[in-house]
PDB file of C-alpha atoms in Angstrom:
ATOM      1  CA  MET A   1       1.560  23.627  30.047  1.00 46.00           C
ATOM      2  CA  MET A   2      -0.525  24.283  26.798  1.00 47.00           C
ATOM      3  CA  PRO A   3      -1.385  21.266  24.003  1.00 48.00           C
ATOM      4  CA  ALA A   4       0.894  21.272  21.370  1.00 45.00           C
ATOM      5  CA  ASP A   5      -2.113  22.806  18.725  1.00 45.00           C
ATOM      6  CA  ALA A   6      -3.800  24.874  21.543  1.00 46.00           C
ATOM      7  CA  GLY A   7      -1.410  28.172  20.216  1.00 43.00           C
ATOM      8  CA  LEU A   8      -2.656  27.167  16.494  1.00 42.00           C
ATOM      9  CA  GLY A   9      -6.214  27.537  17.617  1.00 43.00           C
ATOM     10  CA  LEU A  10      -6.831  23.813  16.703  1.00 43.00           C
ATOM     11  CA  GLY A  11      -7.799  22.406  19.940  1.00 46.00           C
ATOM     12  CA  ASP A  12     -11.470  22.236  18.945  1.00 52.00           C
ATOM     13  CA  GLY A  13     -10.571  21.305  15.713  1.00 49.00           C
ATOM     14  CA  ASN A  14     -12.696  18.211  14.865  1.00 51.00           C
ATOM     15  CA  VAL A  15     -15.885  20.521  16.645  1.00 49.00           C
ATOM     16  CA  GLN A  16     -15.276  23.310  13.840  1.00 51.00           C
ATOM     17  CA  PHE A  17     -15.174  20.723  11.161  1.00 44.00           C
ATOM     18  CA  ASP A  18     -18.103  19.169  11.987  1.00 51.00           C
ATOM     19  CA  ARG A  19     -19.841  22.649  12.390  1.00 54.00           C
ATOM     20  CA  LEU A  20     -18.371  23.922   9.208  1.00 46.00           C
ATOM     21  CA  ASP A  21     -19.316  20.591   7.700  1.00 49.00           C
ATOM     22  CA  ARG A  22     -23.664  20.787   8.807  1.00 52.00           C
ATOM     23  CA  ARG A  23     -23.384  24.021   7.531  1.00 53.00           C
ATOM     24  CA  PHE A  24     -22.243  23.479   3.883  1.00 46.00           C
ATOM     25  CA  GLY A  25     -24.230  20.309   4.225  1.00 49.00           C
ATOM     26  CA  LEU A  26     -27.233  21.512   4.713  1.00 45.00           C
ATOM     27  CA  ARG A  27     -26.708  24.458   1.884  1.00 50.00           C
ATOM     28  CA  ALA A  28     -25.781  21.342  -0.011  1.00 48.00           C
ATOM     29  CA  ARG A  29     -29.126  19.749   0.566  1.00 53.00           C
ATOM     30  CA  GLY A  30     -31.037  22.915   0.465  1.00 50.00           C
ATOM     31  CA  ALA A  31     -29.663  23.199  -3.201  1.00 49.00           C
ATOM     32  CA  LYS A  32     -30.073  19.973  -4.226  1.00 52.00           C
ATOM     33  CA  ARG A  33     -33.781  20.058  -3.307  1.00 54.00           C
ATOM     34  CA  THR A  34     -33.931  23.463  -5.074  1.00 55.00           C
ATOM     35  CA  TRP A  35     -32.826  21.821  -8.227  1.00 55.00           C
ATOM     36  CA  GLU A  36     -35.248  19.110  -7.846  1.00 63.00           C
ATOM     37  CA  GLY A  37     -38.632  21.340  -7.664  1.00 59.00           C
ATOM     38  CA  VAL A  38     -37.004  23.454 -10.729  1.00 52.00           C
ATOM     39  CA  ARG A  39     -36.322  19.503 -12.828  1.00 63.00           C
ATOM     40  CA  ARG A  40     -40.631  18.932 -11.482  1.00 66.00           C
ATOM     41  CA  LEU A  41     -41.991  22.046 -12.676  1.00 58.00           C
ATOM     42  CA  LEU A  42     -40.037  21.862 -16.039  1.00 59.00           C
ATOM     43  CA  ALA A  43     -41.167  18.300 -16.308  1.00 62.00           C
ATOM     44  CA  VAL A  44     -44.601  18.977 -15.381  1.00 56.00           C
ATOM     45  CA  ALA A  45     -44.719  22.469 -18.080  1.00 55.00           C
ATOM     46  CA  LEU A  46     -43.321  20.378 -20.722  1.00 56.00           C
ATOM     47  CA  CYS A  47     -45.677  17.420 -20.128  1.00 53.00           C
ATOM     48  CA  PHE A  48     -48.523  20.567 -20.814  1.00 52.00           C
ATOM     49  CA  LEU A  49     -46.408  21.485 -23.847  1.00 52.00           C
ATOM     50  CA  LEU A  50     -46.752  18.207 -25.297  1.00 53.00           C
ATOM     51  CA  LEU A  51     -50.768  17.506 -24.385  1.00 52.00           C
ATOM     52  CA  GLY A  52     -51.523  20.432 -26.246  1.00 50.00           C
ATOM     53  CA  SER A  53     -49.678  20.354 -29.055  1.00 45.00           C
ATOM     54  CA  THR A  54     -51.004  18.360 -32.279  1.00 42.00           C
ATOM     55  CA  THR A  55     -48.005  18.332 -34.282  1.00 41.00           C
ATOM     56  CA  LEU A  56     -45.687  16.422 -31.810  1.00 41.00           C
ATOM     57  CA  GLY A  57     -48.523  13.703 -31.697  1.00 43.00           C
ATOM     58  CA  CYS A  58     -49.332  13.718 -27.942  1.00 42.00           C
ATOM     59  CA  GLY A  59     -52.500  13.021 -27.080  1.00 44.00           C
ATOM     60  CA  THR A  60     -55.481  11.564 -28.331  1.00 44.00           C
ATOM     61  CA  PRO A  61     -55.962  13.176 -32.471  1.00 44.00           C
ATOM     62  CA  PRO A  62     -59.517  15.148 -32.479  1.00 46.00           C
ATOM     63  CA  PRO A  63     -62.231  13.195 -34.322  1.00 45.00           C
ATOM     64  CA  ALA A  64     -63.061  13.152 -38.434  1.00 43.00           C
ATOM     65  CA  PRO A  65     -65.797  15.346 -39.052  1.00 43.00           C
ATOM     66  CA  PRO A  66     -68.812  13.680 -39.851  1.00 40.00           C
ATOM     67  CA  PRO A  67     -70.026  13.342 -43.283  1.00 40.00           C
ATOM     68  CA  PRO A  68     -73.018  15.399 -44.068  1.00 41.00           C
ATOM     69  CA  ALA A  69     -76.763  14.363 -43.569  1.00 40.00           C
ATOM     70  CA  PRO A  70     -78.807  12.404 -46.617  1.00 40.00           C
ATOM     71  CA  SER A  71     -80.824  14.438 -48.833  1.00 44.00           C
ATOM     72  CA  VAL A  72     -84.516  14.216 -47.871  1.00 50.00           C
ATOM     73  CA  GLU A  73     -85.679  10.576 -48.715  1.00 52.00           C
ATOM     74  CA  GLY A  74     -88.850  11.397 -50.390  1.00 64.00           C
ATOM     75  CA  TYR A  75     -87.304  13.036 -53.468  1.00 75.00           C
ATOM     76  CA  ILE A  76     -86.875  11.391 -56.310  1.00 78.00           C
ATOM     77  CA  VAL A  77     -84.189  11.084 -58.571  1.00 84.00           C
ATOM     78  CA  GLY A  78     -84.591  11.533 -62.690  1.00 81.00           C
ATOM     79  CA  ALA A  79     -82.610  12.637 -66.163  1.00 79.00           C
ATOM     80  CA  PRO A  80     -80.807  15.428 -65.847  1.00 81.00           C
ATOM     81  CA  ASP A  81     -80.741  15.619 -62.473  1.00 86.00           C
ATOM     82  CA  ILE A  82     -76.885  16.954 -61.015  1.00 90.00           C
ATOM     83  CA  LEU A  83     -75.712  15.083 -58.082  1.00 93.00           C
ATOM     84  CA  LEU A  84     -72.676  15.278 -55.656  1.00 93.00           C
ATOM     85  CA  ILE A  85     -71.012  12.146 -54.483  1.00 92.00           C
ATOM     86  CA  HIS A  86     -68.863  12.402 -51.389  1.00 90.00           C
ATOM     87  CA  VAL A  87     -67.190   9.574 -50.460  1.00 87.00           C
ATOM     88  CA  LEU A  88     -64.989   9.408 -46.741  1.00 83.00           C
ATOM     89  CA  PRO A  89     -62.818   8.775 -45.662  1.00 75.00           C
ATOM     90  CA  GLU A  90     -59.412   9.021 -47.508  1.00 64.00           C
ATOM     91  CA  PRO A  91     -58.603   8.805 -50.324  1.00 66.00           C
ATOM     92  CA  GLU A  92     -61.789  11.339 -50.037  1.00 76.00           C
ATOM     93  CA  ILE A  93     -63.769  11.273 -53.435  1.00 80.00           C
ATOM     94  CA  GLU A  94     -66.027  14.232 -54.253  1.00 87.00           C
ATOM     95  CA  ARG A  95     -67.506  15.030 -57.693  1.00 89.00           C
ATOM     96  CA  GLU A  96     -70.830  15.821 -59.495  1.00 92.00           C
ATOM     97  CA  VAL A  97     -72.301  13.859 -62.058  1.00 92.00           C
ATOM     98  CA  ARG A  98     -75.412  14.136 -64.119  1.00 90.00           C
ATOM     99  CA  VAL A  99     -77.508  11.818 -64.384  1.00 90.00           C
ATOM    100  CA  ARG A 100     -78.076  10.092 -68.177  1.00 88.00           C
ATOM    101  CA  PRO A 101     -81.067   9.961 -70.267  1.00 80.00           C
ATOM    102  CA  ASP A 102     -80.933   6.193 -69.387  1.00 87.00           C
ATOM    103  CA  GLY A 103     -81.214   6.883 -65.445  1.00 87.00           C
ATOM    104  CA  MET A 104     -77.758   5.853 -64.596  1.00 92.00           C
ATOM    105  CA  ILE A 105     -74.677   7.826 -63.591  1.00 94.00           C
ATOM    106  CA  SER A 106     -70.770   6.981 -63.752  1.00 90.00           C
ATOM    107  CA  VAL A 107     -69.040   6.726 -60.352  1.00 88.00           C
ATOM    108  CA  ASP A 108     -65.285   6.145 -59.391  1.00 82.00           C
ATOM    109  CA  LEU A 109     -64.259   2.248 -58.881  1.00 79.00           C
ATOM    110  CA  VAL A 110     -67.325   1.519 -59.337  1.00 84.00           C
ATOM    111  CA  GLY A 111     -68.983   2.183 -62.827  1.00 88.00           C
ATOM    112  CA  ASP A 112     -72.877   2.878 -63.808  1.00 92.00           C
ATOM    113  CA  VAL A 113     -75.122   2.877 -61.073  1.00 93.00           C
ATOM    114  CA  GLN A 114     -78.690   3.191 -61.158  1.00 92.00           C
ATOM    115  CA  ALA A 115     -80.100   6.335 -60.260  1.00 91.00           C
ATOM    116  CA  ALA A 116     -83.313   7.550 -61.589  1.00 85.00           C
ATOM    117  CA  GLY A 117     -86.190   6.499 -59.779  1.00 82.00           C
ATOM    118  CA  HIS A 118     -84.434   6.053 -56.280  1.00 87.00           C
ATOM    119  CA  THR A 119     -83.817   8.875 -53.346  1.00 89.00           C
ATOM    120  CA  PRO A 120     -80.040  10.234 -52.937  1.00 92.00           C
ATOM    121  CA  TYR A 121     -80.464   8.005 -49.634  1.00 91.00           C
ATOM    122  CA  GLN A 122     -80.863   4.697 -51.424  1.00 92.00           C
ATOM    123  CA  ILE A 123     -78.435   5.632 -54.459  1.00 93.00           C
ATOM    124  CA  ALA A 124     -75.982   6.219 -51.611  1.00 92.00           C
ATOM    125  CA  GLN A 125     -76.122   3.459 -49.988  1.00 92.00           C
ATOM    126  CA  SER A 126     -76.026   1.197 -53.461  1.00 92.00           C
ATOM    127  CA  ILE A 127     -72.717   2.985 -54.120  1.00 91.00           C
ATOM    128  CA  GLN A 128     -71.463   1.943 -50.437  1.00 89.00           C
ATOM    129  CA  ALA A 129     -72.515  -1.531 -51.097  1.00 89.00           C
ATOM    130  CA  ASP A 130     -70.170  -1.384 -54.203  1.00 88.00           C
ATOM    131  CA  ILE A 131     -67.473   0.437 -52.906  1.00 85.00           C
ATOM    132  CA  GLY A 132     -67.398  -1.482 -50.019  1.00 82.00           C
ATOM    133  CA  ARG A 133     -65.435  -4.028 -51.795  1.00 81.00           C
ATOM    134  CA  PHE A 134     -62.263  -1.820 -52.442  1.00 78.00           C
ATOM    135  CA  LYS A 135     -62.576   0.433 -48.981  1.00 77.00           C
ATOM    136  CA  ARG A 136     -64.421  -1.466 -46.036  1.00 78.00           C
ATOM    137  CA  ASP A 137     -64.792   2.223 -44.017  1.00 82.00           C
ATOM    138  CA  ALA A 138     -66.069   4.045 -46.577  1.00 83.00           C
ATOM    139  CA  ALA A 139     -68.665   6.036 -46.101  1.00 88.00           C
ATOM    140  CA  VAL A 140     -70.857   7.550 -49.112  1.00 90.00           C
ATOM    141  CA  ASN A 141     -73.301  10.370 -49.026  1.00 91.00           C
ATOM    142  CA  VAL A 142     -75.422  11.685 -52.377  1.00 93.00           C
ATOM    143  CA  THR A 143     -77.025  15.486 -52.860  1.00 90.00           C
ATOM    144  CA  VAL A 144     -78.959  16.810 -55.006  1.00 88.00           C
ATOM    145  CA  VAL A 145     -77.163  19.738 -56.746  1.00 87.00           C
ATOM    146  CA  GLU A 146     -79.666  20.485 -59.154  1.00 81.00           C
ATOM    147  CA  SER A 147     -82.914  18.996 -60.062  1.00 74.00           C
ATOM    148  CA  PRO A 148     -84.558  20.095 -63.665  1.00 71.00           C
ATOM    149  CA  SER A 149     -86.256  16.808 -63.637  1.00 64.00           C
ATOM    150  CA  GLN A 150     -88.550  17.559 -61.005  1.00 72.00           C
ATOM    151  CA  PHE A 151     -92.607  19.383 -61.501  1.00 81.00           C
ATOM    152  CA  VAL A 152     -95.635  19.963 -59.777  1.00 86.00           C
ATOM    153  CA  THR A 153     -98.713  21.561 -60.587  1.00 90.00           C
ATOM    154  CA  VAL A 154    -100.820  23.828 -58.636  1.00 93.00           C
ATOM    155  CA  TYR A 155    -104.458  24.610 -59.776  1.00 89.00           C
ATOM    156  CA  GLY A 156    -107.672  26.132 -58.311  1.00 92.00           C
ATOM    157  CA  GLU A 157    -107.972  29.079 -56.026  1.00 93.00           C
ATOM    158  CA  VAL A 158    -104.606  30.484 -56.354  1.00 93.00           C
ATOM    159  CA  PHE A 159    -103.693  33.404 -58.171  1.00 92.00           C
ATOM    160  CA  ARG A 160    -101.511  31.987 -61.104  1.00 90.00           C
ATOM    161  CA  PRO A 161    -102.226  28.303 -61.277  1.00 90.00           C
ATOM    162  CA  GLY A 162    -100.034  25.987 -63.600  1.00 87.00           C
ATOM    163  CA  THR A 163     -96.768  23.522 -63.216  1.00 83.00           C
ATOM    164  CA  PHE A 164     -93.160  25.016 -62.321  1.00 80.00           C
ATOM    165  CA  PRO A 165     -90.137  22.702 -61.710  1.00 76.00           C
ATOM    166  CA  LEU A 166     -88.864  22.190 -58.309  1.00 74.00           C
ATOM    167  CA  ASP A 167     -85.198  23.205 -57.739  1.00 67.00           C
ATOM    168  CA  THR A 168     -85.349  22.083 -54.462  1.00 72.00           C
ATOM    169  CA  GLU A 169     -86.929  20.563 -51.305  1.00 79.00           C
ATOM    170  CA  THR A 170     -90.176  22.237 -51.874  1.00 87.00           C
ATOM    171  CA  ARG A 171     -93.142  21.695 -49.051  1.00 92.00           C
ATOM    172  CA  VAL A 172     -96.977  22.260 -49.709  1.00 94.00           C
ATOM    173  CA  SER A 173     -97.278  25.514 -48.312  1.00 94.00           C
ATOM    174  CA  GLU A 174     -93.897  26.840 -50.096  1.00 92.00           C
ATOM    175  CA  ALA A 175     -95.733  25.191 -53.509  1.00 92.00           C
ATOM    176  CA  ILE A 176     -98.805  27.600 -53.096  1.00 93.00           C
ATOM    177  CA  GLY A 177     -96.795  30.690 -52.390  1.00 91.00           C
ATOM    178  CA  LEU A 178     -94.494  29.703 -55.709  1.00 87.00           C
ATOM    179  CA  VAL A 179     -97.910  30.066 -57.242  1.00 89.00           C
ATOM    180  CA  GLY A 180     -98.886  33.414 -55.882  1.00 91.00           C
ATOM    181  CA  GLY A 181    -101.117  32.424 -52.632  1.00 92.00           C
ATOM    182  CA  ALA A 182    -104.425  31.615 -52.046  1.00 93.00           C
ATOM    183  CA  ARG A 183    -106.975  33.395 -53.486  1.00 92.00           C
ATOM    184  CA  PRO A 184    -110.032  34.807 -50.754  1.00 92.00           C
ATOM    185  CA  PHE A 185    -112.341  31.987 -51.555  1.00 91.00           C
ATOM    186  CA  ALA A 186    -109.927  29.568 -51.009  1.00 93.00           C
ATOM    187  CA  SER A 187    -110.970  26.651 -48.845  1.00 93.00           C
ATOM    188  CA  LEU A 188    -107.439  26.520 -46.626  1.00 92.00           C
ATOM    189  CA  ASN A 189    -108.859  23.651 -44.504  1.00 93.00           C
ATOM    190  CA  ASN A 190    -109.347  21.509 -47.679  1.00 94.00           C
ATOM    191  CA  VAL A 191    -106.227  21.222 -49.639  1.00 95.00           C
ATOM    192  CA  ARG A 192    -105.481  17.885 -51.578  1.00 95.00           C
ATOM    193  CA  VAL A 193    -102.494  16.447 -52.540  1.00 95.00           C
ATOM    194  CA  ILE A 194    -103.054  13.977 -55.719  1.00 95.00           C
ATOM    195  CA  ARG A 195     -99.805  11.691 -55.676  1.00 93.00           C
ATOM    196  CA  THR A 196     -99.249   8.801 -58.572  1.00 87.00           C
ATOM    197  CA  ALA A 197     -96.859   6.301 -58.014  1.00 79.00           C
ATOM    198  CA  GLY A 198     -97.276   3.647 -60.794  1.00 76.00           C
ATOM    199  CA  LYS A 199    -100.960   2.589 -61.181  1.00 83.00           C
ATOM    200  CA  GLN A 200    -101.644   3.619 -57.547  1.00 89.00           C
ATOM    201  CA  THR A 201    -103.070   7.426 -56.507  1.00 92.00           C
ATOM    202  CA  GLN A 202    -102.650   8.189 -52.993  1.00 93.00           C
ATOM    203  CA  VAL A 203    -105.266  11.577 -51.816  1.00 95.00           C
ATOM    204  CA  ILE A 204    -103.271  13.704 -48.856  1.00 95.00           C
ATOM    205  CA  GLU A 205    -105.181  16.221 -47.239  1.00 95.00           C
ATOM    206  CA  VAL A 206    -103.538  19.131 -46.317  1.00 95.00           C
ATOM    207  CA  SER A 207    -104.682  22.113 -43.843  1.00 94.00           C
ATOM    208  CA  LEU A 208    -102.847  25.209 -44.471  1.00 93.00           C
ATOM    209  CA  GLY A 209    -105.048  26.642 -41.831  1.00 92.00           C
ATOM    210  CA  ASP A 210    -103.304  24.632 -39.592  1.00 94.00           C
ATOM    211  CA  ILE A 211    -100.157  25.222 -40.827  1.00 93.00           C
ATOM    212  CA  GLY A 212    -100.635  29.238 -40.462  1.00 91.00           C
ATOM    213  CA  LYS A 213    -101.252  28.488 -36.800  1.00 92.00           C
ATOM    214  CA  GLY A 214     -97.684  26.516 -36.565  1.00 92.00           C
ATOM    215  CA  ASP A 215     -98.810  22.779 -36.828  1.00 93.00           C
ATOM    216  CA  LEU A 216     -96.889  21.424 -39.837  1.00 93.00           C
ATOM    217  CA  SER A 217     -97.835  18.120 -39.522  1.00 93.00           C
ATOM    218  CA  THR A 218     -99.176  18.285 -42.871  1.00 92.00           C
ATOM    219  CA  ASN A 219     -96.767  20.704 -44.462  1.00 94.00           C
ATOM    220  CA  ILE A 220     -95.437  17.717 -46.312  1.00 94.00           C
ATOM    221  CA  VAL A 221     -92.766  17.462 -49.043  1.00 91.00           C
ATOM    222  CA  ILE A 222     -93.812  17.887 -52.684  1.00 90.00           C
ATOM    223  CA  GLU A 223     -92.579  14.788 -55.194  1.00 87.00           C
ATOM    224  CA  GLU A 224     -92.684  14.695 -58.709  1.00 80.00           C
ATOM    225  CA  GLY A 225     -95.681  14.449 -60.140  1.00 85.00           C
ATOM    226  CA  ASP A 226     -97.879  15.704 -57.236  1.00 91.00           C
ATOM    227  CA  LEU A 227    -101.070  17.748 -58.185  1.00 94.00           C
ATOM    228  CA  ILE A 228    -101.786  20.530 -55.610  1.00 96.00           C
ATOM    229  CA  VAL A 229    -105.439  21.459 -55.754  1.00 95.00           C
ATOM    230  CA  VAL A 230    -106.898  24.105 -53.514  1.00 95.00           C
ATOM    231  CA  PRO A 231    -110.705  24.336 -53.779  1.00 93.00           C
ATOM    232  CA  PRO A 232    -113.122  27.326 -53.203  1.00 92.00           C
ATOM    233  CA  THR A 233    -115.210  27.535 -50.193  1.00 91.00           C
ATOM    234  CA  ALA A 234    -118.990  26.287 -50.277  1.00 88.00           C
ATOM    235  CA  LEU A 235    -120.104  30.087 -50.529  1.00 89.00           C
ATOM    236  CA  ALA A 236    -117.739  30.402 -53.588  1.00 81.00           C
ATOM    237  CA  ARG A 237    -118.810  27.443 -55.280  1.00 83.00           C
ATOM    238  CA  VAL A 238    -122.144  28.993 -55.008  1.00 85.00           C
ATOM    239  CA  GLY A 239    -121.244  31.767 -56.591  1.00 79.00           C
ATOM    240  CA  TYR A 240    -119.436  30.100 -59.237  1.00 77.00           C
ATOM    241  CA  ALA A 241    -122.724  27.875 -59.705  1.00 79.00           C
ATOM    242  CA  VAL A 242    -124.920  31.266 -60.420  1.00 78.00           C
ATOM    243  CA  GLN A 243    -122.326  32.626 -62.573  1.00 75.00           C
ATOM    244  CA  MET A 244    -122.473  29.433 -64.608  1.00 76.00           C
ATOM    245  CA  LEU A 245    -126.351  29.691 -65.186  1.00 75.00           C
ATOM    246  CA  LEU A 246    -126.420  32.995 -65.715  1.00 69.00           C
ATOM    247  CA  PHE A 247    -123.467  32.732 -68.248  1.00 63.00           C
ATOM    248  CA  PRO A 248    -125.679  31.910 -71.418  1.00 62.00           C
ATOM    249  CA  PHE A 249    -127.827  35.102 -70.637  1.00 55.00           C
ATOM    250  CA  GLN A 250    -125.214  37.442 -70.130  1.00 58.00           C
ATOM    251  CA  PRO A 251    -125.101  39.043 -73.671  1.00 60.00           C
ATOM    252  CA  LEU A 252    -128.590  39.838 -73.552  1.00 54.00           C
ATOM    253  CA  LEU A 253    -128.132  41.161 -70.257  1.00 52.00           C
ATOM    254  CA  SER A 254    -125.093  42.878 -71.237  1.00 60.00           C
ATOM    255  CA  ALA A 255    -127.477  44.325 -74.518  1.00 57.00           C
ATOM    256  CA  ALA A 256    -130.324  45.468 -72.276  1.00 52.00           C
ATOM    257  CA  GLY A 257    -127.684  47.294 -70.174  1.00 58.00           C
ATOM    258  CA  ALA A 258    -126.232  49.271 -73.129  1.00 55.00           C
ATOM    259  CA  VAL A 259    -129.311  49.899 -74.185  1.00 50.00           C
ATOM    260  CA  ALA A 260    -130.505  51.158 -70.497  1.00 54.00           C
ATOM    261  CA  ASN A 261    -127.668  53.521 -70.673  1.00 55.00           C
ATOM    262  CA  VAL A 262    -128.132  54.923 -74.135  1.00 45.00           C
ATOM    263  CA  ASP A 263    -131.582  55.422 -73.045  1.00 55.00           C
ATOM    264  CA  GLN A 264    -130.587  57.454 -69.997  1.00 58.00           C
ATOM    265  CA  ALA A 265    -127.970  59.484 -71.927  1.00 52.00           C
ATOM    266  CA  ARG A 266    -130.772  60.464 -74.289  1.00 53.00           C
ATOM    267  CA  GLN A 267    -133.514  61.395 -71.815  1.00 57.00           C
ATOM    268  CA  VAL A 268    -130.365  63.873 -69.781  1.00 52.00           C
ATOM    269  CA  GLY A 269    -129.494  65.149 -73.065  1.00 53.00           C
ATOM    270  CA  GLN A 270    -133.036  66.251 -73.421  1.00 55.00           C
TER     271      GLN A 270
END
């Protein structure tokens, strides 16, 4: 006799349920693994988006740009120079000020500051020391925008000797170029810069010949009141000496030459 459930095909029901459970269980677990993989990919992508974004506050913000480099220390400020005062960080202060006839400038949060007779770097340090009472992390930079107070004199073997203003940082070679350059009989290796500071006078030797060859060690920055002397060569000095000796007799020589020309013209006419 067959079992009661044989006709219904349920005799191996437990085995069939086990197979179904394993089949659908594997599919379920596979779907679960697939979903977990998708979640991981989404998490990684979201992390990259957050790291690459600066508006979401993720990651390290870019560093603030450094303040401009100080101006050349050799430049001495004077009235009526115009200076650009730049104070960082926030709240940022940037304004142009003119050096008054008394040598002072007015700066926000500080008041009057002595500017004339100091370099831009020294002025910046003085302002930074005073403004540090209000802003401990202040960084101050001072730049010369206009400098009508600076003058230099160039004379000797140059084409246009004289005195001219220094509007920007100027070196010896540039100053000589501004007066038309050196004449053919200039002693290029014996140029002198005479600099006076108070009661002291300093003579600085400059070699334009070496500068022309690429050695810029003597191509110094010109300061207020410098005197640049471009001497003649030894041969040119001899020529000038002879010219000076003959100068008293030059009218006589000119008259003699004129008489000779007249006589020659008469002979030709005859």
